[in-house]
Every structure is written in C-alpha cells, then in structure tokens.
C-alpha cells in the first residue's frame, strides 16, 4: 500500500504562487507515474500534470508555462509549483500515483483558492 499526504494549499491573490507537496509512504518502490489532478466546484476532476519515472512531464494546456511538477526521490515527495495563479485555478488539488503492478492511490486533496 501507499499513503499520500498533500500539503501547501491555501488562499492566494491572482498572480501569486503556491507550492503543493505530496509526501508518499509505504510501498514507494512500487510507484510508477505520479499525477496532480484538480476538481473545481461543479466540474469534473481533470489531470493537471504528470511525471513519469524517467522524468518526463506533461501538463494541462491551461497551466502550461505556469505550473511545474517535480519530485524529490530522497524525500519520497513530489511537488507542483504553481506560479501566476488565476482565479480559474481555484480547485481542490489531489495527488495520485499509479503502481507498476497496477492499481492507484489518491491523497485526500488540498484546497487552492485564488482571489481576483
């Protein structure tokens, strides 16, 4: 099993920055890809970013150039640096990992609110 704990959410003004963290514990070696998702009120959950074991990253077009996903293997933690935040980035952000053997785990989410 894998446990994921997000942190770093909060309230920020438009144009500001936040860094989300997702600390993993448990069967770390079984983790394959790592994702950040978000869900805004009344909307479907959407993938924000992914980082694969070889370091390949990909982003939702709406956040391209503003958000950066990274990981620190020594700390078993991955991050989402969010810059130039916009009110439309307001959502609950979730970290998610896929396992090599199949299956996935989710964090409980952290609220990000961007005021205009």
GROMACS .gro file of N, CA and C in nm:
model
  348
    1UNK      N    1   0.082  -0.120   0.000
    1UNK     CA    2   0.000   0.000   0.000
    1UNK      C    3   0.086   0.125   0.000
    2UNK      N    4   0.026   0.233  -0.045
    2UNK     CA    5   0.092   0.363  -0.049
    2UNK      C    6   0.001   0.465   0.016
    3UNK      N    7   0.057   0.547   0.101
    3UNK     CA    8  -0.018   0.657   0.161
    3UNK      C    9   0.035   0.788   0.103
    4UNK      N   10  -0.056   0.877   0.071
    4UNK     CA   11  -0.022   1.006   0.014
    4UNK      C   12  -0.082   1.118   0.097
    5UNK      N   13  -0.001   1.218   0.129
    5UNK     CA   14  -0.049   1.331   0.207
    5UNK      C   15  -0.009   1.459   0.136
    6UNK      N   16  -0.112   1.536   0.095
    6UNK     CA   17  -0.085   1.664   0.029
    6UNK      C   18  -0.073   1.775   0.132
    7UNK      N   19  -0.002   1.878   0.094
    7UNK     CA   20   0.005   1.999   0.175
    7UNK      C   21   0.041   2.115   0.082
    8UNK      N   22   0.025   2.236   0.134
    8UNK     CA   23   0.067   2.354   0.060
    8UNK      C   24  -0.045   2.435  -0.001
    9UNK      N   25  -0.167   2.388   0.009
    9UNK     CA   26  -0.277   2.466  -0.045
    9UNK      C   27  -0.303   2.590   0.040
   10UNK      N   28  -0.393   2.675  -0.008
   10UNK     CA   29  -0.428   2.794   0.067
   10UNK      C   30  -0.495   2.898  -0.020
   11UNK      N   31  -0.502   3.017   0.034
   11UNK     CA   32  -0.563   3.132  -0.034
   11UNK      C   33  -0.453   3.224  -0.083
   12UNK      N   34  -0.460   3.262  -0.209
   12UNK     CA   35  -0.358   3.349  -0.267
   12UNK      C   36  -0.425   3.444  -0.365
   13UNK      N   37  -0.368   3.560  -0.382
   13UNK     CA   38  -0.422   3.655  -0.479
   13UNK      C   39  -0.379   3.615  -0.620
   14UNK      N   40  -0.456   3.657  -0.716
   14UNK     CA   41  -0.420   3.632  -0.856
   14UNK      C   42  -0.280   3.686  -0.884
   15UNK      N   43  -0.204   3.606  -0.956
   15UNK     CA   44  -0.066   3.641  -0.984
   15UNK      C   45   0.034   3.584  -0.886
   16UNK      N   46  -0.018   3.531  -0.777
   16UNK     CA   47   0.069   3.475  -0.674
   16UNK      C   48   0.111   3.332  -0.703
   17UNK      N   49   0.182   3.274  -0.607
   17UNK     CA   50   0.237   3.140  -0.623
   17UNK      C   51   0.207   3.054  -0.501
   18UNK      N   52   0.200   2.926  -0.526
   18UNK     CA   53   0.190   2.826  -0.420
   18UNK      C   54   0.269   2.704  -0.464
   19UNK      N   55   0.318   2.629  -0.368
   19UNK     CA   56   0.381   2.501  -0.399
   19UNK      C   57   0.310   2.391  -0.322
   20UNK      N   58   0.255   2.299  -0.395
   20UNK     CA   59   0.191   2.183  -0.334
   20UNK      C   60   0.293   2.072  -0.319
   21UNK      N   61   0.279   1.997  -0.211
   21UNK     CA   62   0.365   1.882  -0.186
   21UNK      C   63   0.278   1.759  -0.168
   22UNK      N   64   0.332   1.646  -0.210
   22UNK     CA   65   0.264   1.518  -0.189
   22UNK      C   66   0.367   1.421  -0.135
   23UNK      N   67   0.357   1.392  -0.007
   23UNK     CA   68   0.451   1.302   0.059
   23UNK      C   69   0.398   1.159   0.052
   24UNK      N   70   0.480   1.070   0.001
   24UNK     CA   71   0.441   0.930  -0.013
   24UNK      C   72   0.509   0.845   0.093
   25UNK      N   73   0.438   0.746   0.141
   25UNK     CA   74   0.496   0.649   0.234
   25UNK      C   75   0.438   0.512   0.204
   26UNK      N   76   0.501   0.410   0.255
   26UNK     CA   77   0.456   0.275   0.227
   26UNK      C   78   0.542   0.211   0.121
   27UNK      N   79   0.478   0.147   0.024
   27UNK     CA   80   0.548   0.073  -0.082
   27UNK      C   81   0.595   0.168  -0.192
   28UNK      N   82   0.692   0.251  -0.159
   28UNK     CA   83   0.738   0.356  -0.250
   28UNK      C   84   0.793   0.298  -0.380
   29UNK      N   85   0.863   0.188  -0.371
   29UNK     CA   86   0.928   0.129  -0.489
   29UNK      C   87   0.827   0.083  -0.592
   30UNK      N   88   0.702   0.067  -0.553
   30UNK     CA   89   0.600   0.021  -0.646
   30UNK      C   90   0.539   0.135  -0.727
   31UNK      N   91   0.577   0.258  -0.697
   31UNK     CA   92   0.517   0.373  -0.765
   31UNK      C   93   0.573   0.390  -0.905
   32UNK      N   94   0.484   0.404  -1.001
   32UNK     CA   95   0.522   0.430  -1.139
   32UNK      C   96   0.504   0.579  -1.165
   33UNK      N   97   0.398   0.617  -1.231
   33UNK     CA   98   0.376   0.759  -1.263
   33UNK      C   99   0.309   0.832  -1.147
   34UNK      N  100   0.333   0.961  -1.141
   34UNK     CA  101   0.276   1.046  -1.038
   34UNK      C  102   0.197   1.156  -1.106
   35UNK      N  103   0.081   1.186  -1.053
   35UNK     CA  104  -0.008   1.285  -1.114
   35UNK      C  105  -0.052   1.389  -1.012
   36UNK      N  106  -0.082   1.505  -1.063
   36UNK     CA  107  -0.163   1.603  -0.991
   36UNK      C  108  -0.292   1.622  -1.069
   37UNK      N  109  -0.403   1.618  -0.998
   37UNK     CA  110  -0.536   1.642  -1.054
   37UNK      C  111  -0.596   1.761  -0.981
   38UNK      N  112  -0.704   1.813  -1.037
   38UNK     CA  113  -0.780   1.914  -0.965
   38UNK      C  114  -0.928   1.901  -0.999
   39UNK      N  115  -1.009   1.947  -0.907
   39UNK     CA  116  -1.152   1.949  -0.928
   39UNK      C  117  -1.210   2.078  -0.876
   40UNK      N  118  -1.264   2.156  -0.966
   40UNK     CA  119  -1.329   2.282  -0.930
   40UNK      C  120  -1.476   2.254  -0.901
   41UNK      N  121  -1.541   2.341  -0.825
   41UNK     CA  122  -1.683   2.320  -0.793
   41UNK      C  123  -1.767   2.305  -0.919
   42UNK      N  124  -1.847   2.199  -0.923
   42UNK     CA  125  -1.936   2.177  -1.036
   42UNK      C  126  -1.870   2.125  -1.161
   43UNK      N  127  -1.741   2.094  -1.153
   43UNK     CA  128  -1.670   2.046  -1.271
   43UNK      C  129  -1.611   1.908  -1.246
   44UNK      N  130  -1.576   1.840  -1.356
   44UNK     CA  131  -1.514   1.710  -1.345
   44UNK      C  132  -1.368   1.724  -1.301
   45UNK      N  133  -1.318   1.619  -1.236
   45UNK     CA  134  -1.177   1.616  -1.200
   45UNK      C  135  -1.094   1.608  -1.327
   46UNK      N  136  -0.987   1.686  -1.333
   46UNK     CA  137  -0.902   1.687  -1.452
   46UNK      C  138  -0.755   1.672  -1.414
   47UNK      N  139  -0.681   1.610  -1.504
   47UNK     CA  140  -0.538   1.594  -1.483
   47UNK      C  141  -0.470   1.728  -1.506
   48UNK      N  142  -0.387   1.767  -1.411
   48UNK     CA  143  -0.311   1.891  -1.423
   48UNK      C  144  -0.170   1.862  -1.477
   49UNK      N  145  -0.109   1.758  -1.423
   49UNK     CA  146   0.028   1.729  -1.462
   49UNK      C  147   0.065   1.586  -1.428
   50UNK      N  148   0.165   1.535  -1.499
   50UNK     CA  149   0.216   1.401  -1.474
   50UNK      C  150   0.369   1.405  -1.480
   51UNK      N  151   0.430   1.320  -1.399
   51UNK     CA  152   0.574   1.298  -1.410
   51UNK      C  153   0.597   1.148  -1.408
   52UNK      N  154   0.671   1.098  -1.504
   52UNK     CA  155   0.695   0.955  -1.517
   52UNK      C  156   0.828   0.920  -1.450
   53UNK      N  157   0.857   0.791  -1.434
   53UNK     CA  158   0.981   0.752  -1.367
   53UNK      C  159   1.107   0.805  -1.434
   54UNK      N  160   1.104   0.824  -1.566
   54UNK     CA  161   1.223   0.876  -1.633
   54UNK      C  162   1.228   1.029  -1.634
   55UNK      N  163   1.134   1.091  -1.563
   55UNK     CA  164   1.134   1.236  -1.551
   55UNK      C  165   1.055   1.311  -1.657
   56UNK      N  166   0.993   1.239  -1.746
   56UNK     CA  167   0.910   1.304  -1.847
   56UNK      C  168   0.789   1.369  -1.781
   57UNK      N  169   0.761   1.492  -1.822
   57UNK     CA  170   0.649   1.564  -1.763
   57UNK      C  171   0.550   1.606  -1.872
   58UNK      N  172   0.428   1.628  -1.830
   58UNK     CA  173   0.326   1.677  -1.921
   58UNK      C  174   0.227   1.760  -1.841
   59UNK      N  175   0.163   1.854  -1.909
   59UNK     CA  176   0.077   1.949  -1.840
   59UNK      C  177  -0.053   1.973  -1.915
   60UNK      N  178  -0.157   2.003  -1.837
   60UNK     CA  179  -0.281   2.054  -1.892
   60UNK      C  180  -0.246   2.184  -1.966
   61UNK      N  181  -0.304   2.202  -2.081
   61UNK     CA  182  -0.270   2.320  -2.161
   61UNK      C  183  -0.294   2.449  -2.084
   62UNK      N  184  -0.396   2.452  -2.002
   62UNK     CA  185  -0.433   2.574  -1.930
   62UNK      C  186  -0.327   2.616  -1.827
   63UNK      N  187  -0.239   2.523  -1.789
   63UNK     CA  188  -0.137   2.555  -1.687
   63UNK      C  189   0.004   2.553  -1.745
   64UNK      N  190   0.015   2.516  -1.870
   64UNK     CA  191   0.145   2.509  -1.936
   64UNK      C  192   0.220   2.641  -1.922
   65UNK      N  193   0.345   2.633  -1.877
   65UNK     CA  194   0.424   2.754  -1.862
   65UNK      C  195   0.410   2.822  -1.728
   66UNK      N  196   0.310   2.781  -1.650
   66UNK     CA  197   0.289   2.843  -1.518
   66UNK      C  198   0.314   2.743  -1.405
   67UNK      N  199   0.284   2.617  -1.429
   67UNK     CA  200   0.299   2.513  -1.328
   67UNK      C  201   0.418   2.424  -1.362
   68UNK      N  202   0.484   2.373  -1.259
   68UNK     CA  203   0.595   2.280  -1.279
   68UNK      C  204   0.584   2.165  -1.181
   69UNK      N  205   0.586   2.045  -1.233
   69UNK     CA  206   0.585   1.926  -1.149
   69UNK      C  207   0.728   1.878  -1.131
   70UNK      N  208   0.758   1.830  -1.011
   70UNK     CA  209   0.892   1.778  -0.985
   70UNK      C  210   0.882   1.675  -0.875
   71UNK      N  211   0.992   1.606  -0.852
   71UNK     CA  212   0.993   1.507  -0.745
   71UNK      C  213   1.129   1.506  -0.677
   72UNK      N  214   1.128   1.468  -0.552
   72UNK     CA  215   1.249   1.450  -0.474
   72UNK      C  216   1.246   1.307  -0.423
   73UNK      N  217   1.318   1.220  -0.491
   73UNK     CA  218   1.314   1.079  -0.455
   73UNK      C  219   1.367   1.053  -0.315
   74UNK      N  220   1.464   1.132  -0.273
   74UNK     CA  221   1.522   1.113  -0.140
   74UNK      C  222   1.420   1.140  -0.031
   75UNK      N  223   1.326   1.230  -0.059
   75UNK     CA  224   1.223   1.264   0.039
   75UNK      C  225   1.092   1.194   0.011
   76UNK      N  226   1.087   1.113  -0.095
   76UNK     CA  227   0.962   1.045  -0.133
   76UNK      C  228   0.848   1.144  -0.147
   77UNK      N  229   0.877   1.254  -0.208
   77UNK     CA  230   0.780   1.362  -0.220
   77UNK      C  231   0.780   1.417  -0.362
   78UNK      N  232   0.662   1.449  -0.414
   78UNK     CA  233   0.659   1.521  -0.539
   78UNK      C  234   0.578   1.650  -0.521
   79UNK      N  235   0.603   1.742  -0.612
   79UNK     CA  236   0.560   1.879  -0.593
   79UNK      C  237   0.487   1.932  -0.716
   80UNK      N  238   0.410   2.036  -0.691
   80UNK     CA  239   0.354   2.114  -0.801
   80UNK      C  240   0.376   2.261  -0.767
   81UNK      N  241   0.469   2.321  -0.836
   81UNK     CA  242   0.494   2.464  -0.821
   81UNK      C  243   0.397   2.538  -0.912
   82UNK      N  244   0.318   2.626  -0.853
   82UNK     CA  245   0.214   2.696  -0.929
   82UNK      C  246   0.244   2.845  -0.923
   83UNK      N  247   0.274   2.903  -1.037
   83UNK     CA  248   0.303   3.046  -1.048
   83UNK      C  249   0.196   3.115  -1.131
   84UNK      N  250   0.194   3.246  -1.120
   84UNK     CA  251   0.098   3.326  -1.199
   84UNK      C  252  -0.043   3.270  -1.186
   85UNK      N  253  -0.083   3.243  -1.065
   85UNK     CA  254  -0.213   3.180  -1.042
   85UNK      C  255  -0.327   3.269  -1.086
   86UNK      N  256  -0.432   3.205  -1.134
   86UNK     CA  257  -0.551   3.275  -1.183
   86UNK      C  258  -0.672   3.227  -1.103
   87UNK      N  259  -0.777   3.307  -1.094
   87UNK     CA  260  -0.897   3.263  -1.024
   87UNK      C  261  -0.950   3.129  -1.077
   88UNK      N  262  -0.934   3.103  -1.204
   88UNK     CA  263  -0.983   2.977  -1.261
   88UNK      C  264  -0.900   2.857  -1.219
   89UNK      N  265  -0.788   2.879  -1.149
   89UNK     CA  266  -0.711   2.768  -1.093
   89UNK      C  267  -0.768   2.721  -0.959
   90UNK      N  268  -0.867   2.793  -0.908
   90UNK     CA  269  -0.929   2.755  -0.782
   90UNK      C  270  -0.991   2.617  -0.792
   91UNK      N  271  -0.952   2.528  -0.702
   91UNK     CA  272  -0.998   2.390  -0.705
   91UNK      C  273  -0.939   2.316  -0.585
   92UNK      N  274  -0.988   2.196  -0.564
   92UNK     CA  275  -0.921   2.103  -0.475
   92UNK      C  276  -0.820   2.026  -0.559
   93UNK      N  277  -0.698   2.023  -0.515
   93UNK     CA  278  -0.589   1.956  -0.587
   93UNK      C  279  -0.557   1.823  -0.518
   94UNK      N  280  -0.546   1.720  -0.599
   94UNK     CA  281  -0.520   1.586  -0.549
   94UNK      C  282  -0.392   1.531  -0.611
   95UNK      N  283  -0.314   1.460  -0.531
   95UNK     CA  284  -0.205   1.383  -0.589
   95UNK      C  285  -0.251   1.238  -0.604
   96UNK      N  286  -0.192   1.173  -0.700
   96UNK     CA  287  -0.234   1.039  -0.740
   96UNK      C  288  -0.113   0.965  -0.795
   97UNK      N  289  -0.098   0.838  -0.760
   97UNK     CA  290   0.012   0.760  -0.814
   97UNK      C  291  -0.042   0.630  -0.873
   98UNK      N  292   0.020   0.589  -0.979
   98UNK     CA  293  -0.009   0.459  -1.038
   98UNK      C  294   0.105   0.365  -1.003
   99UNK      N  295   0.072   0.239  -0.980
   99UNK     CA  296   0.171   0.141  -0.942
   99UNK      C  297   0.214   0.057  -1.062
  100UNK      N  298   0.337   0.009  -1.056
  100UNK     CA  299   0.387  -0.079  -1.162
  100UNK      C  300   0.302  -0.205  -1.175
  101UNK      N  301   0.252  -0.253  -1.063
  101UNK     CA  302   0.177  -0.379  -1.062
  101UNK      C  303   0.028  -0.358  -1.086
  102UNK      N  304  -0.009  -0.232  -1.112
  102UNK     CA  305  -0.150  -0.200  -1.130
  102UNK      C  306  -0.208  -0.143  -1.003
  103UNK      N  307  -0.313  -0.070  -1.017
  103UNK     CA  308  -0.373  -0.005  -0.902
  103UNK      C  309  -0.323   0.137  -0.887
  104UNK      N  310  -0.390   0.211  -0.804
  104UNK     CA  311  -0.355   0.350  -0.783
  104UNK      C  312  -0.396   0.394  -0.644
  105UNK      N  313  -0.337   0.503  -0.599
  105UNK     CA  314  -0.369   0.562  -0.470
  105UNK      C  315  -0.387   0.713  -0.486
  106UNK      N  316  -0.471   0.767  -0.396
  106UNK     CA  317  -0.503   0.909  -0.400
  106UNK      C  318  -0.477   0.973  -0.264
  107UNK      N  319  -0.436   1.099  -0.268
  107UNK     CA  320  -0.437   1.178  -0.147
  107UNK      C  321  -0.578   1.231  -0.122
  108UNK      N  322  -0.595   1.297  -0.009
  108UNK     CA  323  -0.728   1.345   0.029
  108UNK      C  324  -0.760   1.481  -0.031
  109UNK      N  325  -0.658   1.546  -0.087
  109UNK     CA  326  -0.681   1.674  -0.153
  109UNK      C  327  -0.645   1.793  -0.067
  110UNK      N  328  -0.610   1.901  -0.134
  110UNK     CA  329  -0.580   2.027  -0.065
  110UNK      C  330  -0.644   2.141  -0.144
  111UNK      N  331  -0.708   2.232  -0.073
  111UNK     CA  332  -0.783   2.339  -0.138
  111UNK      C  333  -0.689   2.452  -0.180
  112UNK      N  334  -0.703   2.494  -0.303
  112UNK     CA  335  -0.635   2.612  -0.355
  112UNK      C  336  -0.741   2.712  -0.397
  113UNK      N  337  -0.734   2.831  -0.340
  113UNK     CA  338  -0.829   2.937  -0.373
  113UNK      C  339  -0.751   3.059  -0.420
  114UNK      N  340  -0.783   3.105  -0.539
  114UNK     CA  341  -0.716   3.222  -0.596
  114UNK      C  342  -0.818   3.334  -0.607
  115UNK      N  343  -0.792   3.442  -0.537
  115UNK     CA  344  -0.884   3.556  -0.538
  115UNK      C  345  -0.843   3.656  -0.646
  116UNK      N  346  -0.943   3.722  -0.699
  116UNK     CA  347  -0.916   3.819  -0.808
  116UNK      C  348  -0.892   3.958  -0.753
   0.00000   0.00000   0.00000
